Coordinates of C-alpha atoms in Angstrom, one line a residue:
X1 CA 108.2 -11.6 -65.4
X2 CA 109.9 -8.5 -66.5
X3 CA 112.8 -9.0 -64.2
X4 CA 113.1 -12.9 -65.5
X5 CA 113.4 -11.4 -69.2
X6 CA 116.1 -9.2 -68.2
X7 CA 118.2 -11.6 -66.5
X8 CA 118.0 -13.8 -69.8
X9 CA 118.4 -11.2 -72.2
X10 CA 114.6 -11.3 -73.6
X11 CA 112.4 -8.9 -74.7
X12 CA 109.2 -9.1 -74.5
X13 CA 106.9 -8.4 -77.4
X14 CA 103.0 -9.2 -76.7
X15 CA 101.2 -10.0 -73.4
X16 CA 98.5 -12.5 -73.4
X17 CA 96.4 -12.6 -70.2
X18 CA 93.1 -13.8 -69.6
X19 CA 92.4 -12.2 -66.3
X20 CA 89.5 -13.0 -64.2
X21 CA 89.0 -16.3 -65.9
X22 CA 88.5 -19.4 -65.1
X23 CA 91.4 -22.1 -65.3
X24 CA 89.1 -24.8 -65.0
X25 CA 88.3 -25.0 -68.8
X26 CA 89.7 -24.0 -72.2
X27 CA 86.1 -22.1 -72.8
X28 CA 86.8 -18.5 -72.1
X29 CA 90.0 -18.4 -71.7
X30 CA 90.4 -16.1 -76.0
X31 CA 94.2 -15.3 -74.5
X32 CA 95.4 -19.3 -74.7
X33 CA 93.3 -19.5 -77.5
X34 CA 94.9 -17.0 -79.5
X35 CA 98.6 -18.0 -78.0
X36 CA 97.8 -21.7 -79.5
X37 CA 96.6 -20.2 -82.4
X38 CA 99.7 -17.6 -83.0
X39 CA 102.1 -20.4 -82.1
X40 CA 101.0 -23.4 -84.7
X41 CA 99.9 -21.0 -87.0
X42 CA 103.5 -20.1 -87.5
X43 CA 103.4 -16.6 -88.0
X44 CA 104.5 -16.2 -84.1
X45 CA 107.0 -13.4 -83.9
X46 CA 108.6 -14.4 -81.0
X47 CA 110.7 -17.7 -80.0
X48 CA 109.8 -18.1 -76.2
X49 CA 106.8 -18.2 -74.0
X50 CA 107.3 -16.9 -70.3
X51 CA 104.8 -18.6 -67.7
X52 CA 104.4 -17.3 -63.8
X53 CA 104.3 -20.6 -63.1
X54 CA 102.6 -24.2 -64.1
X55 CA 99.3 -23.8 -62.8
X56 CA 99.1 -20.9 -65.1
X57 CA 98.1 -23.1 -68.2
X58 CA 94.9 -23.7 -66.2
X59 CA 94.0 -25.6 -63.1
X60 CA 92.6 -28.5 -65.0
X61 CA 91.2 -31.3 -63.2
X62 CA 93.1 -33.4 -66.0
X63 CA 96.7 -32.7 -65.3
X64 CA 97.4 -34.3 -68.7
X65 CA 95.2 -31.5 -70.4
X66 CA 97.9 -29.0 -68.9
X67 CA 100.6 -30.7 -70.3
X68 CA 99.1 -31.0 -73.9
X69 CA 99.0 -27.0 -74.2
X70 CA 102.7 -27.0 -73.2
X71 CA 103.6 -29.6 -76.0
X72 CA 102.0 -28.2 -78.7
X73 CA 104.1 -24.9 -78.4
X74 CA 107.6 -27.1 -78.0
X75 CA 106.1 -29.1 -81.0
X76 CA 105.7 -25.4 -82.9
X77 CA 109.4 -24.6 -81.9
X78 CA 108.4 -22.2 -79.0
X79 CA 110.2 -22.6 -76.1
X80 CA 108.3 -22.5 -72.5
X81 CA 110.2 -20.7 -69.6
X82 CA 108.7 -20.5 -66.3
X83 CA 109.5 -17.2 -64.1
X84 CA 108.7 -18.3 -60.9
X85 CA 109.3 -22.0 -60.5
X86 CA 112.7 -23.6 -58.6
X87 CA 113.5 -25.4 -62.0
X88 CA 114.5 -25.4 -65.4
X89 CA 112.2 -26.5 -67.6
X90 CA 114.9 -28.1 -69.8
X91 CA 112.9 -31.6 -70.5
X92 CA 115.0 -33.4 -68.0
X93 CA 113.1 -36.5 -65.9
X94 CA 113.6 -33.9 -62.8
X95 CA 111.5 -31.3 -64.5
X96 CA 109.2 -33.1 -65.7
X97 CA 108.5 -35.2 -62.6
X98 CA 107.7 -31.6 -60.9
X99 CA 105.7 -30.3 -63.8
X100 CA 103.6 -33.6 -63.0
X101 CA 103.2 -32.9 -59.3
X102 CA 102.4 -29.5 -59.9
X103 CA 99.8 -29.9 -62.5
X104 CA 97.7 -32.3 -60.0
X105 CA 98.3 -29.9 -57.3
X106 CA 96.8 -27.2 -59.0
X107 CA 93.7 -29.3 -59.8
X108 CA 93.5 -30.4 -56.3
X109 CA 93.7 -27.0 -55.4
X110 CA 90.8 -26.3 -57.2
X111 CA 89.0 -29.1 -55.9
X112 CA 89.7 -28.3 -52.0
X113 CA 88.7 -24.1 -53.0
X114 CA 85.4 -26.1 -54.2
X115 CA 84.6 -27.6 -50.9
X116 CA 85.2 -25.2 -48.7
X117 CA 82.9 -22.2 -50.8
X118 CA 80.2 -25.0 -51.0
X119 CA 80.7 -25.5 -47.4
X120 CA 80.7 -21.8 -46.9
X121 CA 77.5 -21.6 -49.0
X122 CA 75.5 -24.4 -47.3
X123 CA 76.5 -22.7 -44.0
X124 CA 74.8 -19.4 -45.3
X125 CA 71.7 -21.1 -46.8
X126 CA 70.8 -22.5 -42.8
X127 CA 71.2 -19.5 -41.8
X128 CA 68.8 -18.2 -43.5
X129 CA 71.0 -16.1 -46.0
X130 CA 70.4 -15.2 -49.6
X131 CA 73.0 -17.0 -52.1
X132 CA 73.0 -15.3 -55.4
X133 CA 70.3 -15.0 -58.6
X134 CA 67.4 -11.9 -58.5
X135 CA 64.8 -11.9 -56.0
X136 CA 61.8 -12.6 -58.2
X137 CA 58.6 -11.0 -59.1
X138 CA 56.6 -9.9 -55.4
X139 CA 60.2 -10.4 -53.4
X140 CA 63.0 -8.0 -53.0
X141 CA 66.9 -8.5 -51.6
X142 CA 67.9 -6.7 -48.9
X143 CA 71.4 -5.9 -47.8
X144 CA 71.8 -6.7 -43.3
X145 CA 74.9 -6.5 -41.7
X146 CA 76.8 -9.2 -39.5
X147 CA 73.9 -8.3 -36.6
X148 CA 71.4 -8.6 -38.9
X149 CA 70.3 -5.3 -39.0
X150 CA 69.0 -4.2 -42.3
X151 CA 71.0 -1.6 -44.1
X152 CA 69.1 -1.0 -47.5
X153 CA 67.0 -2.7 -50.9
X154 CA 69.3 -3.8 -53.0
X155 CA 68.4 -3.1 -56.7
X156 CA 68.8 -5.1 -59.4
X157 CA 72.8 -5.5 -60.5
X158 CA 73.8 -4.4 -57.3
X159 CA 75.6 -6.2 -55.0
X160 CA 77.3 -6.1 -51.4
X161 CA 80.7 -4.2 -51.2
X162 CA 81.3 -5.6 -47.2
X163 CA 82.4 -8.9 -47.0
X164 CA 80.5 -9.4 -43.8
X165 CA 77.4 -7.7 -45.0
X166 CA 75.0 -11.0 -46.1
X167 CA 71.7 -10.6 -48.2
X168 CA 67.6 -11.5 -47.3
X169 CA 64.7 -12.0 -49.2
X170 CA 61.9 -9.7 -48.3
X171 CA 58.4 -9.2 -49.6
X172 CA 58.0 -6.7 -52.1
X173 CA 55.4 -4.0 -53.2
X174 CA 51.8 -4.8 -52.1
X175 CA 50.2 -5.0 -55.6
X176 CA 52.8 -7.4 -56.5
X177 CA 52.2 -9.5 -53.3
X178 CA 48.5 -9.5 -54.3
X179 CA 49.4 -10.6 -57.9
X180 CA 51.2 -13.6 -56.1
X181 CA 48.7 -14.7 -54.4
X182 CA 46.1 -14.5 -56.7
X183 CA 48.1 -16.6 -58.9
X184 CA 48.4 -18.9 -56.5
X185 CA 44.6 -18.6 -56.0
X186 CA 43.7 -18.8 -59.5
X187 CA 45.7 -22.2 -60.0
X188 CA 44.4 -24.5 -56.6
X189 CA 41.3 -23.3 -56.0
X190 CA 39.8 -22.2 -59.6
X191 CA 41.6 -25.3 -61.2
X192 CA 43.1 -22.6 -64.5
X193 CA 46.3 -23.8 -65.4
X194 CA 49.6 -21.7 -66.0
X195 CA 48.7 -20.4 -69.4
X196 CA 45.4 -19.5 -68.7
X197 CA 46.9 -17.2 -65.5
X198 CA 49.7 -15.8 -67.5
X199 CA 47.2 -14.7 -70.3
X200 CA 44.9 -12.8 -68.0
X201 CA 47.9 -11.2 -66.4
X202 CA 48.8 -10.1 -69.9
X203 CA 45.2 -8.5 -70.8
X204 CA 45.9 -6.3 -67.1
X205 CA 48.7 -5.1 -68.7
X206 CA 50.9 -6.1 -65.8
X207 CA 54.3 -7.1 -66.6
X208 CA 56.7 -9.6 -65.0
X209 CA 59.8 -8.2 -62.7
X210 CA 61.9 -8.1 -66.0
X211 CA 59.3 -6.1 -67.6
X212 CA 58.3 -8.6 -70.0
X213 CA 54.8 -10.1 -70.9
X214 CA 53.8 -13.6 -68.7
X215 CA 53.9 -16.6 -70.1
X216 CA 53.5 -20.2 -69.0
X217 CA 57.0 -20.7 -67.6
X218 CA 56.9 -17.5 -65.4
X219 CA 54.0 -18.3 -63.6
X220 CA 55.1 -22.0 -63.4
X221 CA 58.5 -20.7 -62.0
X222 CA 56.4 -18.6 -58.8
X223 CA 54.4 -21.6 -58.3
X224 CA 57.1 -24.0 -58.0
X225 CA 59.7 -21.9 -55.7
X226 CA 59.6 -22.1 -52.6
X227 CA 60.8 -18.7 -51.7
X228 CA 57.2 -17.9 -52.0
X229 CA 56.3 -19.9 -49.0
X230 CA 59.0 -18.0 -46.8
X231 CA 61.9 -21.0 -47.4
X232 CA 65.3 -21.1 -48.7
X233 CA 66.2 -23.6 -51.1
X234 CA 70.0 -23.8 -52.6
X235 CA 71.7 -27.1 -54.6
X236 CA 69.0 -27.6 -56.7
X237 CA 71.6 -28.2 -59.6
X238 CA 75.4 -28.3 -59.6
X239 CA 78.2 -27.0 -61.8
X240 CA 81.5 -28.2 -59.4
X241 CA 84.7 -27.4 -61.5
X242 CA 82.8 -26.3 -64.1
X243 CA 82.9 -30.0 -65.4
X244 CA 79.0 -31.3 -65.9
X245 CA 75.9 -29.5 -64.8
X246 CA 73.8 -31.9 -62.5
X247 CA 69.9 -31.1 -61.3
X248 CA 70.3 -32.7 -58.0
X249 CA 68.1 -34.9 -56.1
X250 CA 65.5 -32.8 -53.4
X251 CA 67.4 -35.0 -50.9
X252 CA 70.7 -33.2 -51.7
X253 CA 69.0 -30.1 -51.7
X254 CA 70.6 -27.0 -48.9
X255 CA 67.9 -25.5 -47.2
X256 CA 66.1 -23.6 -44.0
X257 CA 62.5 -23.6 -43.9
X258 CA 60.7 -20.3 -42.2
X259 CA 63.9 -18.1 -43.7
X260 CA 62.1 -15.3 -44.5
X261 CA 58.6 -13.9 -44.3
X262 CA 56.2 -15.9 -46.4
X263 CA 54.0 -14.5 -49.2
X264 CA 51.7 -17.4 -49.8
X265 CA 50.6 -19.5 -46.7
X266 CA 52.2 -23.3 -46.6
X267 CA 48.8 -24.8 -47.1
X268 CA 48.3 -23.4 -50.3
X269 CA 52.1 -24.1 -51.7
X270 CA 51.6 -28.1 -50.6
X271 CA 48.4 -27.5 -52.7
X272 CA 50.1 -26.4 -55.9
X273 CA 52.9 -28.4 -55.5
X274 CA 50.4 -31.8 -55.4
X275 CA 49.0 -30.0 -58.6
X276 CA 52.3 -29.7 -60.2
X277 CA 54.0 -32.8 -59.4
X278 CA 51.1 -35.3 -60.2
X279 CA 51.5 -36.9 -63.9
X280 CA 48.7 -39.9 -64.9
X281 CA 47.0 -40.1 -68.2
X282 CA 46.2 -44.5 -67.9
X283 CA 42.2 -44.2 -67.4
X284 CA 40.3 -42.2 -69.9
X285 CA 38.5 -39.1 -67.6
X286 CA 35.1 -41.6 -67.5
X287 CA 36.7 -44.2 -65.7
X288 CA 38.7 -41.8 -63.1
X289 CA 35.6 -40.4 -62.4
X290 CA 33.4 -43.9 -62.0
X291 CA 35.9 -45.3 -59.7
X292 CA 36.0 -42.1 -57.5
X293 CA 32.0 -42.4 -57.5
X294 CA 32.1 -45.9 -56.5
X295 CA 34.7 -45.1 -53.8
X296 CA 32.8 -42.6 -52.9
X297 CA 29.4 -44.5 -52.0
X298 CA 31.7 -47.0 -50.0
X299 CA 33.2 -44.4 -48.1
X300 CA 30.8 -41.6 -47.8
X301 CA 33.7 -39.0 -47.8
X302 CA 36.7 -38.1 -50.2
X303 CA 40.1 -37.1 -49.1
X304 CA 43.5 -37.3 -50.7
X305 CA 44.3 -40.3 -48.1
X306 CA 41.4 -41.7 -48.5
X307 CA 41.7 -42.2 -52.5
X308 CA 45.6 -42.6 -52.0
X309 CA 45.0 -45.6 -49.8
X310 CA 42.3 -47.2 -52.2
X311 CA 43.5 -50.4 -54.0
X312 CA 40.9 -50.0 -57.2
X313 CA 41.3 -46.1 -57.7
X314 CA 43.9 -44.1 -59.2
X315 CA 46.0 -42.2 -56.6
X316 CA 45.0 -38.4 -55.8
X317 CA 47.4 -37.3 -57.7
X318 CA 46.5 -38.7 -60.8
X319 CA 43.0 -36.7 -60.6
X320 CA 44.7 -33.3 -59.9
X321 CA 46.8 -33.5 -62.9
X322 CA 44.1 -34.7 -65.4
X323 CA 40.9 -32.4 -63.8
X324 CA 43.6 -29.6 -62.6
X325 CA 42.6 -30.1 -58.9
X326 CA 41.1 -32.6 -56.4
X327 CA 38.5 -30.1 -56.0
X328 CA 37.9 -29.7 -59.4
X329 CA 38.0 -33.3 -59.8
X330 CA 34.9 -33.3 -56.9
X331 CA 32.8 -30.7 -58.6
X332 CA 32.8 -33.1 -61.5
X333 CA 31.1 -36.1 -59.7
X334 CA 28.7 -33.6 -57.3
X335 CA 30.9 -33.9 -54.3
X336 CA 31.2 -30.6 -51.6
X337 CA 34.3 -31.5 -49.4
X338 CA 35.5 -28.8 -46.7
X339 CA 38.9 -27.5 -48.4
X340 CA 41.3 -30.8 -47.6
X341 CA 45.0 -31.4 -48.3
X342 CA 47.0 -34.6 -48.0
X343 CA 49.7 -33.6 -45.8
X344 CA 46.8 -31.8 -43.6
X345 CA 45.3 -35.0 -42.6
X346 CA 48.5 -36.7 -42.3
X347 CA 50.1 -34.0 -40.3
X348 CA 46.5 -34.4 -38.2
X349 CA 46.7 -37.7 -37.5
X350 CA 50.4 -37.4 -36.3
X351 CA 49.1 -34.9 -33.5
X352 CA 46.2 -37.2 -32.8
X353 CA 48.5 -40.2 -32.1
X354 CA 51.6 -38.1 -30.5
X355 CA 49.9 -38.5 -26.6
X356 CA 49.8 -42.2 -27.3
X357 CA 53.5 -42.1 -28.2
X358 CA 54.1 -39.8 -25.3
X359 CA 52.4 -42.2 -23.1
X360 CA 53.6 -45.5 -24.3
X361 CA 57.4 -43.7 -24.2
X362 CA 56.3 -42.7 -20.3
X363 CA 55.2 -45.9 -19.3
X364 CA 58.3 -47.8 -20.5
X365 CA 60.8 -45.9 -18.3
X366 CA 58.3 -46.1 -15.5
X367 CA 58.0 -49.4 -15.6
X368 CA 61.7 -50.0 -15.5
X369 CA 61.6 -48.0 -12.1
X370 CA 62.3 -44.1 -13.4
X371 CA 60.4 -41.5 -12.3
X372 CA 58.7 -39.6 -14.8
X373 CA 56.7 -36.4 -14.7
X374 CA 55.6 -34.9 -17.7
X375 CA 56.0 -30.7 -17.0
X376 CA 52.3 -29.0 -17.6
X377 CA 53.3 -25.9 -19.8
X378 CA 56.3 -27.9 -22.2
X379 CA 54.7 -31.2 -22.1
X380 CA 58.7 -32.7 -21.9
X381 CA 59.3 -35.2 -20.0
X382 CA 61.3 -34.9 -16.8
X383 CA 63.1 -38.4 -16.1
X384 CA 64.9 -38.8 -12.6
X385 CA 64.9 -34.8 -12.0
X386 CA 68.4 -35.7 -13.9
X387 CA 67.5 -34.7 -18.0
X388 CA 64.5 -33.5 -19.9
X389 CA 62.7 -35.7 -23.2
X390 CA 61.0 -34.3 -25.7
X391 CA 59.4 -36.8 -28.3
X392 CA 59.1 -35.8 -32.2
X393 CA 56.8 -37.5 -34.6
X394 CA 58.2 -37.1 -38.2
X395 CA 55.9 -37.7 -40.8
X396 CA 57.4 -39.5 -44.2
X397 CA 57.9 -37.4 -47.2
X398 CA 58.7 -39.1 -50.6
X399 CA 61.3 -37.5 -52.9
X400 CA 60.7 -37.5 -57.0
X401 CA 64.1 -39.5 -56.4
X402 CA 62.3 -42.3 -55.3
X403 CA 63.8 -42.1 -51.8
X404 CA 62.4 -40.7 -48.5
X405 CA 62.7 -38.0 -46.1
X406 CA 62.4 -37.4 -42.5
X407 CA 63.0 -33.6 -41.4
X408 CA 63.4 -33.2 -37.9
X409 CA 63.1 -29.9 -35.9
X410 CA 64.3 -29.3 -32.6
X411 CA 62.6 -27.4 -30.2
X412 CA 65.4 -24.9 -28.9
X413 CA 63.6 -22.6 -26.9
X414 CA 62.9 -25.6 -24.6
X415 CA 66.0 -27.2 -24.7
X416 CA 65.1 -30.9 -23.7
X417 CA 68.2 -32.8 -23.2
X418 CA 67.4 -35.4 -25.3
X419 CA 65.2 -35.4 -28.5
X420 CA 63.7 -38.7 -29.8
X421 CA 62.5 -38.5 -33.5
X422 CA 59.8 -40.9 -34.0
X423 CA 60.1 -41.7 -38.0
X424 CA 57.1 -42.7 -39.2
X425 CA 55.8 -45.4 -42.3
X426 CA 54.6 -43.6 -45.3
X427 CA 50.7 -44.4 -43.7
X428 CA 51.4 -42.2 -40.9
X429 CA 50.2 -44.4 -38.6
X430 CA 53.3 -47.4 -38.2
X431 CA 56.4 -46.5 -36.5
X432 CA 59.4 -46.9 -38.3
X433 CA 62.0 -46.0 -35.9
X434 CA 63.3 -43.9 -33.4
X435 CA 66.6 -41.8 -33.6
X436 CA 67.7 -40.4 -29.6
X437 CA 69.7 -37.3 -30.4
X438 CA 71.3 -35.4 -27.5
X439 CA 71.5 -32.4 -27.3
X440 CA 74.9 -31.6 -26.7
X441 CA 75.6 -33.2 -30.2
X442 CA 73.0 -31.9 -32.2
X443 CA 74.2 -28.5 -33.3
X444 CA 71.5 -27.6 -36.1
X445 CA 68.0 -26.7 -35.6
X446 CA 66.8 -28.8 -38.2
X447 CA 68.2 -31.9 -39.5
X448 CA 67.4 -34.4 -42.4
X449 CA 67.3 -38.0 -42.7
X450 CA 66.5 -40.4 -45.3
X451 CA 66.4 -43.8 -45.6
X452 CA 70.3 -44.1 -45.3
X453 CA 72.3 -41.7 -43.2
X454 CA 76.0 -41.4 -42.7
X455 CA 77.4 -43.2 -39.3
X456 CA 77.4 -40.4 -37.3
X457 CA 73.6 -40.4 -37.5
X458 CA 72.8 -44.1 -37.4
X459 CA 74.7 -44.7 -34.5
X460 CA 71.4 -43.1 -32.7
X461 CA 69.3 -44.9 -34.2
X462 CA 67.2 -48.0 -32.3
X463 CA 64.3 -50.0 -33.5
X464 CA 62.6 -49.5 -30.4
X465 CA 62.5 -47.7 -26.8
X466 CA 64.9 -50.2 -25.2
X467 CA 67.7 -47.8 -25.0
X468 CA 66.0 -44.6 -23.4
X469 CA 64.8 -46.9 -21.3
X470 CA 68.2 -48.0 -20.2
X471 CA 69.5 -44.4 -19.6
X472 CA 66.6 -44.1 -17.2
X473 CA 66.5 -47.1 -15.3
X474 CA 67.9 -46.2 -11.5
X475 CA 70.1 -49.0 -10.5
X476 CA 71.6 -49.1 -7.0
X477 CA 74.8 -49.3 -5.6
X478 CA 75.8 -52.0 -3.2
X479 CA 77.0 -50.9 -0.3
X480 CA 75.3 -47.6 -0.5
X481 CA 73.1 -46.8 2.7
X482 CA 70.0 -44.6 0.9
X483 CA 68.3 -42.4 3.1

C-alpha cells in the first residue's frame, strides 16, 4: 500500500486495521467503525481511502452491505482507491460490474471456508477428537499426537501449538470422579433434584472446576453431557457466518459414542436423562398414583414399558418428572421393583428376538436353494462359501424433534461382507425395515438414520428380505456340465 501511495503522489496519514477480525459482521470490527465515523463526521483530515482490495470492507454474506460502506465515504467526499485490484475504481459500469462480482465472491468464499472447517470438524468429532470448550469438572484434555500417543495434560488456557497434534478427554482426579458419580447417584436413585445436590456440595466446601460455589445449572450441566458417559457430542448449536445462532436438532448432532473412557456407566446416564427429559403436570399427584395402583393389580409388575404401553396411565415419564424418579414414584404406592430402565428392557427384548430374525433371515436364502451355515464363534452367516451376513437389530430412538433415529454399528473386527440393519417400530417388537449395506461402501463404523435419509442411503433400503435373498439364490448356467 505504501508503494501504491508513492506512485500517486499520497501520503499517508493514519492506519486503520482491524486485524484478526472477523469480516463477516460490522460487530467488532472498532477500525471501520471509527473510519465511518471520521469520514461523515467531517473532521477527516485526509481526502482518500486506500483499500488492499474489495473483500477488505468485509466478506459479507450481503454483497450489497459491502457496497453501502463504500458509498457512504464517496457520499462524505472521500475518495476510495484500491491497491491491489486490476481496475480503476473511477465509477465507470466496468468497475462497478467487478466490484459486484468481487463482493459475492468474497462472501462465497466465506461460505465454501465454512464447509470445509465444519467438514474438517465433524471428521475430528468421529474420530473421537476433542473440538474446543474446557474439559469440565472430573475430566481433563489431553494433548496426543498424530499416532495417538499422549504427550501431556493440557491446563486450562492452553492450547496445541502442532497442527497435527489433536486433543482427548480423560478422567480427571479421583475425588472429583467420585463427586461425579455421586451426583449422578444422588439424582436417579435418591430422587434429590439439582438444587438439593448443588447445596450439599456447597456445605462440603467443594467447589466447581472454575472454583465457584454449585448451583442448580452446574450440576444440571454434568447430568445432561454426555462426555460423562465416555461420548463425544459436537453441533449441538450453530453460529455459520456468524449470522444466527441455532440450537440444532439431536438428529443433526456430530458424534462418536465410546470416545473416551467413561466416568458414569451408560445405565445410569439413560436413567438421568429419562429424569431430565420427562415434563407432565395434567393429573394432580393422587390420580398418577391411583392409576399406577390399578395398573399395577392388572399387571402384577411395573416397568417403564409396561406403564408406557398402558392406554389409561400417564407415560413413565410423566411419573419421573413429578415424583423425581420411577423408583421414587414406586416407593410411593408400596412397590419393590429390581432396578429397571426402559431402554434396558427394550434393548432385552431386541436380543431375545435377534435368533428369530437370524433364523427367519437363514431360512429364506435356504429356501431359495443357498447354502447357509451360520459360523459357531461370529454367529455370521456364511452364504455360498462366497460372502459373509451379519444381521443388526436397531432399536427406535425418538428425538425431542419429534423425529426418529436408528444408529447402526458395524461390527469391524468381523468384517461380514454384508450388514443388514433390521430397523425396528418404536414397540421393539415390529419390524420396520431392513437396510443391506455392503461393506465395501460403508466407510464409517457407525452410521445414523432417521425416518428420511439422503439417496445414497435409501437406495439400500427394502421392505423386506426379497433382495438378500436374490444375491444368494444359485442359478445355473445352461450348457455348463457341473461335476
Amino acid at each position: 500500500m505504501q508503494a501504491f501511495a508513492d506512485s500517486r503522489g499520497l501520503e499517508i496519514v493514519r492506519v486503520y486495521a482491524d486485524e484478526g477480525k472477523s469480516g463477516l459482521r460490522l460487530d467488532g470490527r472498532d477500525s471501520l467503525k471509527a473510519l465511518l465515523r471520521d469520514v461523515e463526521s467531517g473532521y477527516a483530515d485526509f481526502s482518500a481511502i486506500l483499500v488492499y482490495d474489495v473483500s477488505r470492507w468485509g466478506r459479507f454474506q450481503d454483497p450489497d452491505e459491502s457496497a453501502s460502506y463504500e458509498i457512504r465515504c464517496k457520499q462524505a467526499g472521500v475518495r476510495v482507491l484500491y491497491c491491489a485490484e486490476q481496475f480503476e475504481n473511477d465509477g465507470s459500469p466496468v468497475s462497478s460490474i467487478i466490484k459486484s462480482v468481487k463482493r459475492t465472491m468474497a462472501g462465497e468464499y466465506s461460505r465454501e471456508l465454512s464447509v470445509k472447517v465444519h467438514a474438517g470438524q465433524c471428521r475430528l468429532i468421529r474420530n473421537g477428537f476433542r473440538q474446543g470448550g474446557p474439559a469440565g469438572f472430573g475430566l481433563r484434555r489431553v494433548l496426543v499426537d498424530h499416532t495417538g500417543v499422549v504427550k501431556g495434560e493440557l491446563r486450562r488456557g492452553e492450547h496445541k501449538s502442532i497442527q497435527t497434534d489433536r486433543v482427548i478427554l480423560a478422567p480427571g482426579p479421583a475425588e472429583e470422579l467420585t463427586t461425579v458419580r455421586g451426583i449422578y447417584q444422588k439424582f436417579v436413585e435418591e430422587g434429590r433434584t439439582e438444587s438439593e445436590i448443588a447445596a450439599s456440595l456447597n456445605k462440603s466446601g467443594l467447589a466447581t472446576d472454575r472454583g465457584t460455589r454449585w448451583t442448580r445449572g452446574t450440576v444440571h450441566q454434568i447430568l445432561i453431557n454426555e462426555k460423562y458417559a465416555g461420548h463425544n457430542v459436537w453441533n449441538r448449536t450453530s453460529f455459520k457466518l456468524k449470522q444466527e445462532r441455532v440450537r440444532n436438532p439431536p438428529a443433526a448432532w456430530i458424534r462418536r459414542d465410546d470416545a473416551f473412557e467413561p466416568i458414569v456407566d451408560r445405565m445410569m446416564f439413560e436413567a438421568a436423562q429419562q429424569i431430565i427429559l420427562a415434563r407432565s403436570y395434567r393429573m394432580s399427584d393422587a390420580e398418577m398414583l391411583d392409576a399406577l395402583c390399578e395398573l399395577l393389580s392388572r399387571q402384577g409388575y411395573l416397568s417403564g414399558i409396561v406403564i408406557d404401553e398402558a392406554p389409561c396411565c400417564p407415560s413413565s415419564s410423566a411419573y419421573t418428572n413429578r415424583f423425581g424418579s420411577l423408583l421414587r414414584t414406586y416407593s410411593l404406592i408400596g412397590y419393590s421393583p429390581e432396578r429397571d430402565y426402559r431402554y434396558v428392557e427394550i434393548n432385552k427384548r431386541l436380543r431375545e428376538l435377534h435368533p428369530a430374525v437370524v433364523a427367519d433371515a437363514e431360512r429364506a436364502m435356504t429356501e431359495t436353494g443357498a447354502r447357509v451355515e451360520k459360523e459357531p464363534i461370529s454367529g455370521l452367516l456364511k452364504v455360498n462359501d462366497e460372502f459373509r451376513v451379519s444381521l443388526a437389530l436397531s432399536r427406535c430412538r425418538p428425538t425431542d424433534a419429534g423425529t426418529n433415529r436408528w444408529l447402526i454399528r458395524f461390527d469391524n473386527a468381523l468384517r461380514p461382507d454384508i450388514t443388514v440393519a433390521v430397523r425396528m417400530e418404536l414397540d421393539a417388537r415390529t419390524i420396520r425395515d431392513y437396510y443391506l449395506l455392503p461393506s465395501i461402501d460403508m466407510r464409517a463404523d457407525l452410521i445414523r438414520l432417521g425416518d428420511h435419509n439422503d439417496f445414497g442411503l435409501e437406495g439400500y433400503r427394502y421392505d423386506d428380505l426379497s433382495m438378500l435373498c436374490r444375491l444368494a439364490r444359485r442359478i445355473p448356467l445352461r450348457g455348463v456340465a457341473y461335476e
